[in-house]
Short mmCIF file of C-alpha atoms in Angstrom, two decimals:
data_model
loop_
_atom_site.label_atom_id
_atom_site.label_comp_id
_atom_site.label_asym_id
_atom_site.label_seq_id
_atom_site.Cartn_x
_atom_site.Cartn_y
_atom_site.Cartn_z
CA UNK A 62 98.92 104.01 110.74
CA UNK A 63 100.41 105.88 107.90
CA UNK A 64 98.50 106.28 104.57
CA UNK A 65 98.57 107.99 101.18
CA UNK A 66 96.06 107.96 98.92
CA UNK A 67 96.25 108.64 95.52
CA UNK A 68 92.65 107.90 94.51
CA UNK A 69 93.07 109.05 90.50
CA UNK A 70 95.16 105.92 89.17
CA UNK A 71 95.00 107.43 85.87
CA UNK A 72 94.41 110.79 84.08
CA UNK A 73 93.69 111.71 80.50
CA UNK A 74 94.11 115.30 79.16
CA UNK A 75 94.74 116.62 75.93
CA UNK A 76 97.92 119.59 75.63
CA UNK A 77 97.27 122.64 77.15
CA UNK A 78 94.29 120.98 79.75
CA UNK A 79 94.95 121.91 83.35
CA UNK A 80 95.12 119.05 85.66
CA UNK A 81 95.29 118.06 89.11
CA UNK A 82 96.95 115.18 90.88
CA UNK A 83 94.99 114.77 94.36
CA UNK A 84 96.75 113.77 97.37
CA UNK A 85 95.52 112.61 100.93
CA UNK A 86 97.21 111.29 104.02
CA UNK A 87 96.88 110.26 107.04
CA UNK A 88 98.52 110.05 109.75
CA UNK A 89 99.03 110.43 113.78
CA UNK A 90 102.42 112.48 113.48
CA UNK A 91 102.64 116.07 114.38
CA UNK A 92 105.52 116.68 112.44
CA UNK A 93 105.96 115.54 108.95
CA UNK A 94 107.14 116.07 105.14
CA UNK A 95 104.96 115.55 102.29
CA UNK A 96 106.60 114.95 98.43
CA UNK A 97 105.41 115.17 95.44
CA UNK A 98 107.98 112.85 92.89
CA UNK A 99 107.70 112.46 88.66
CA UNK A 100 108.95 109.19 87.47
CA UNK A 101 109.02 109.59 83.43
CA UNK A 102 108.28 106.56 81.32
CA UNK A 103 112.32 106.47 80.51
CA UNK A 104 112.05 105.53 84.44
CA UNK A 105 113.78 107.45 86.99
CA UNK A 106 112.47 108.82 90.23
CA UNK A 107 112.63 112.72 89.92
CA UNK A 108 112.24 115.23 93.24
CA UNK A 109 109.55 118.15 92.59
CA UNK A 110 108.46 119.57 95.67
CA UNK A 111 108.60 119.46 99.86
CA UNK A 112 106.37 120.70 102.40
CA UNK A 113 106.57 120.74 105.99
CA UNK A 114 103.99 120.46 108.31
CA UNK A 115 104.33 123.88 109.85
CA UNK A 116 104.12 125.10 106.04
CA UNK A 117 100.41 125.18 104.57
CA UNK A 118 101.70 128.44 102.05
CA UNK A 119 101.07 127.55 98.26
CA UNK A 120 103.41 126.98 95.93
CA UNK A 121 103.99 127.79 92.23
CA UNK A 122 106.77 126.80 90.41
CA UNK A 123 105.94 127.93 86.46
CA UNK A 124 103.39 125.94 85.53
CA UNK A 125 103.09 123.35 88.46
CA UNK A 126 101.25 124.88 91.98
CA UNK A 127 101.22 122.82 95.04
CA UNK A 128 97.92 123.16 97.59
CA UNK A 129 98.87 122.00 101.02
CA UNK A 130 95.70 121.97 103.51
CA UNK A 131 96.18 120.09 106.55
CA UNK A 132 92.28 120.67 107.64
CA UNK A 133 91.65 118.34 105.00
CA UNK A 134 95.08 116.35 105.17
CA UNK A 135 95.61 116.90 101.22
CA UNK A 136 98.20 117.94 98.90
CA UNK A 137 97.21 118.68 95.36
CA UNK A 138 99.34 119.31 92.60
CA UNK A 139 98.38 121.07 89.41
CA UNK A 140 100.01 121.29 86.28
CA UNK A 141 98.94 124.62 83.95
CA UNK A 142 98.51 124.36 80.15
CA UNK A 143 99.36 120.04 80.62
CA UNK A 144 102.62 119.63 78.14
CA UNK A 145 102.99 116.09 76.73
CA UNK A 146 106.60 116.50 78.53
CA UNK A 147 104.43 116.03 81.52
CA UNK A 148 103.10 112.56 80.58
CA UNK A 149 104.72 110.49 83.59
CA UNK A 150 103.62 108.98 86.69
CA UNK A 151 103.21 111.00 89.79
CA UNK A 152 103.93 109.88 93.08
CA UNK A 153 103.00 111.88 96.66
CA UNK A 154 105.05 110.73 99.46
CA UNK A 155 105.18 111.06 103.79
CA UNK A 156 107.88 110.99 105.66
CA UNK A 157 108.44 110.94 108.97
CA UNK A 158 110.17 113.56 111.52
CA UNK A 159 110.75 112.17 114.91
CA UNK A 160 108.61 108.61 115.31
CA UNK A 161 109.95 106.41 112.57
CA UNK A 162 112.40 108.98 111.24
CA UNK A 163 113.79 107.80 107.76
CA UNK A 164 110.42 105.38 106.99
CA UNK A 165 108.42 106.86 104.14
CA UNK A 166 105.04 105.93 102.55
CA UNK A 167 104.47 106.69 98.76
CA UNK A 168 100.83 106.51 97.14
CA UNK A 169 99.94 103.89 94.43
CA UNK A 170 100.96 106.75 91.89
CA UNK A 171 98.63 108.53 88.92
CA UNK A 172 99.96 107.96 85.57
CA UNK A 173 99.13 111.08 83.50
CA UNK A 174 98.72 110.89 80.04
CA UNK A 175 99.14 114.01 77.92
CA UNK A 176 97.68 113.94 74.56
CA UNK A 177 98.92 116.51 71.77
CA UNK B 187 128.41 113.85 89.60
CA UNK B 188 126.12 113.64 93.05
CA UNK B 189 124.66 110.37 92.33
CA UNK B 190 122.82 106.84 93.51
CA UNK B 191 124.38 103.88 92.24
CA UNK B 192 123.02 100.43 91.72
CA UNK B 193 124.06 97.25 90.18
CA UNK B 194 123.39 95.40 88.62
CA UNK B 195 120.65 96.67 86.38
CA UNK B 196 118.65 93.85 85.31
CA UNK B 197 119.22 90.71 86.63
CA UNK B 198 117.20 86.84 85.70
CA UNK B 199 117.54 84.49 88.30
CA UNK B 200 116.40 81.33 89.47
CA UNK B 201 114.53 80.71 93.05
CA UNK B 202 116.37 79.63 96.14
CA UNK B 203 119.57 80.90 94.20
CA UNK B 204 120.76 84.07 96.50
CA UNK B 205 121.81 87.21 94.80
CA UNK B 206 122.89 90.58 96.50
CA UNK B 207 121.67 94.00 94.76
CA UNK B 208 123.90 96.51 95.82
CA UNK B 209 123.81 100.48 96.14
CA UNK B 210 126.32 103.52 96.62
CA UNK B 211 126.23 106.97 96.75
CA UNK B 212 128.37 109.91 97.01
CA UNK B 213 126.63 112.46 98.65
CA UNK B 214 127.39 111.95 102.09
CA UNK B 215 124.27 110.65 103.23
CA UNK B 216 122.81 109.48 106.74
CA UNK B 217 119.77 107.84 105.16
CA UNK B 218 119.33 105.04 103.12
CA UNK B 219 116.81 103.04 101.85
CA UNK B 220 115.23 100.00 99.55
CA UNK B 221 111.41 100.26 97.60
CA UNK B 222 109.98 97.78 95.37
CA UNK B 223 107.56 99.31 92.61
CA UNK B 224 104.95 96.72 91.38
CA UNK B 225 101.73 97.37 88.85
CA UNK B 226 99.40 99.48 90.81
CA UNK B 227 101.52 99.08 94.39
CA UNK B 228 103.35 102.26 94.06
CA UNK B 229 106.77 102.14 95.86
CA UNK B 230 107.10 100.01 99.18
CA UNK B 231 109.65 100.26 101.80
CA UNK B 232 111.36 97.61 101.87
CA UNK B 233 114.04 98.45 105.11
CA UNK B 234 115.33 101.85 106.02
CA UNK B 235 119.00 102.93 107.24
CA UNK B 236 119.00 105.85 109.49
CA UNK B 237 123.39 105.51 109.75
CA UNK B 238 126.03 103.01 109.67
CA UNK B 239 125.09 100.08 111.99
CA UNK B 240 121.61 101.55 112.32
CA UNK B 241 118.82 99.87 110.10
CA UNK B 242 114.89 98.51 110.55
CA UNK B 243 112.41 97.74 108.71
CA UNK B 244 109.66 98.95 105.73
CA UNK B 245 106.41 98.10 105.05
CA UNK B 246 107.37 94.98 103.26
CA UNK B 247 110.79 93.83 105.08
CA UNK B 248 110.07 89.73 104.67
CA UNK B 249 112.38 87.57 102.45
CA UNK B 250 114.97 90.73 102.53
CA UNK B 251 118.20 91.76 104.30
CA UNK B 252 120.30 94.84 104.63
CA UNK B 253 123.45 95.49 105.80
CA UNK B 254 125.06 99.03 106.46
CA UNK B 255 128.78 98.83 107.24
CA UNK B 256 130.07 101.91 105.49
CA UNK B 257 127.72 105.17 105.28
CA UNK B 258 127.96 104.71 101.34
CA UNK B 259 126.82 101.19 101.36
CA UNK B 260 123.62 99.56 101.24
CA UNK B 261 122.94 96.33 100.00
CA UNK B 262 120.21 94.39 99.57
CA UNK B 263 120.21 90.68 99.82
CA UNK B 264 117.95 88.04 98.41
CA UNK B 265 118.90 84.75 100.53
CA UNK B 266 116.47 82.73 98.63
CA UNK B 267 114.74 84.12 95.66
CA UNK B 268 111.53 83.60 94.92
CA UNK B 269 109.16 84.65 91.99
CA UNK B 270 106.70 86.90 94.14
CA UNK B 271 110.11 89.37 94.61
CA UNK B 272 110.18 89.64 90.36
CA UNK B 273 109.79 93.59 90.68
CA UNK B 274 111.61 96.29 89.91
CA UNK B 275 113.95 97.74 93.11
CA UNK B 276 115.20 101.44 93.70
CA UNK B 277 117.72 102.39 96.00
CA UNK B 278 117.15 105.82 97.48
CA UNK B 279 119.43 108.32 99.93
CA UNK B 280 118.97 111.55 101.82
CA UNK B 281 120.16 113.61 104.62
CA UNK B 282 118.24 113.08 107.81
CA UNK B 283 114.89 114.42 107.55
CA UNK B 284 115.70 117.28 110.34
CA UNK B 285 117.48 118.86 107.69
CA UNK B 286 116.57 121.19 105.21
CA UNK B 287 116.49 119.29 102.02
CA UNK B 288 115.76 116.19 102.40
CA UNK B 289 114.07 114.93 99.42
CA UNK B 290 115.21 110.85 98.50
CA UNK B 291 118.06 111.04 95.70
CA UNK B 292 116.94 107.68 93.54
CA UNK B 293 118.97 105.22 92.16
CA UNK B 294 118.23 103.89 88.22
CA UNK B 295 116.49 100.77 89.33
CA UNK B 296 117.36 97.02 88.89
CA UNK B 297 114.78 95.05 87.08
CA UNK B 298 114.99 91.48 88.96
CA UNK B 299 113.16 88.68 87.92
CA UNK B 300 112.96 85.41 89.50
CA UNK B 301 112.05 82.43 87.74
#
């Protein structure tokens, strides 16, 4: 079965606090996409970042990174110097290559609070 | 404008009393699909299009049907409402997931609730 957990349902940092969003998953698939997604509190569902399964390289984009390790099946996200901007929730998401190609599992989501 | 379209965008309705939620886009793409966000649920896949004439189900397909007759098309029908599908419903497209970039372009949402 397909899984991702998003075990932090909520976070709590004050500006300028560096947080991370932790992100496991399971499943039996060789091949597969993992997402991370904002979704502001005005609502909408915003793309951040893909990675492959072939892929485990970091990635930084300014002050977000991305740590894919498929040892550990996880992909965190971290936000640098938090920016009450950031305050949203964050969803990680799976999708599916060849078996089940176009189904997708999303984690419950963290909501992240940033505080000024 | 690339863009996911859905309408309508809130909708109060009664159960038993069927209602079709329906979503376009203009990008071109293969995939399709329907999620229901609830309190503490996340998003949930509701049914999947892979292509005109070519859909199956999500993780939580029951009381729902799709229909994909044109590649910009996907609606989502309620035959009989009921209150456990008051949630809030995003349409979502991509290209195929062989491809490139194929992050989920999301609609705005319709807010249904079923009384």
């Amino acid at each position: 079965a397909q899984k991702v957990t998003q075990a932090q349902t909520e976070i709590s940092v004050v500006e300028k606090e560096d947080v991370t969003l932790d992100c496991v998953y399971e499943t039996r698939d060789t091949t597969y996409y993992l997402f991370w997604y904002k979704q502001p509190p005005s609502g909408e569902l915003v793309f951040l970042i893909r990675r492959n399964s072939f892929d485990e390289q970091n990635e930084i984009s300014g002050r977000y990174s991305w740590n894919f390790q498929k040892s550990t099946s996880s992909f965190n996200f971290t936000i640098t110097a938090s920016q009450v901007v950031d305050s949203a929730v964050y969803f990680c998401a799976l999708s599916y290559f060849n078996t089940n190609a176009g189904k997708s599992t999303f984690g419950d989501g963290t909501t992240l609070t940033v505080k000024p | 404008e690339a863009q996911v379209t859905q309408n309508p965008r809130y909708l109060i309705t009664v159960t038993g009393k069927k209602l079709t939620v329906t979503c376009s886009q203009n990008m071109n793409h293969e995939y399709m699909s329907w999620y229901r966000q609830d309190p503490g649920l996340g998003l949930r896949q509701i049914y999947y299009s892979m292509n005109v004439e070519v859909t199956d189900k999500g993780d939580v397909p029951e009381g729902y049907k799709v229909s994909r007759k044109e590649k910009r098309n996907f609606p989502l029908i309620l035959e009989s409402p009921s209150p456990n599908q008051t949630s809030l419903y995003f349409c979502a497209s991509s290209p195929p997931v062989r491809m490139e970039y194929n992050e989920q372009f999301f609609g705005p949402g319709t807010r249904l609730t079923v009384l």
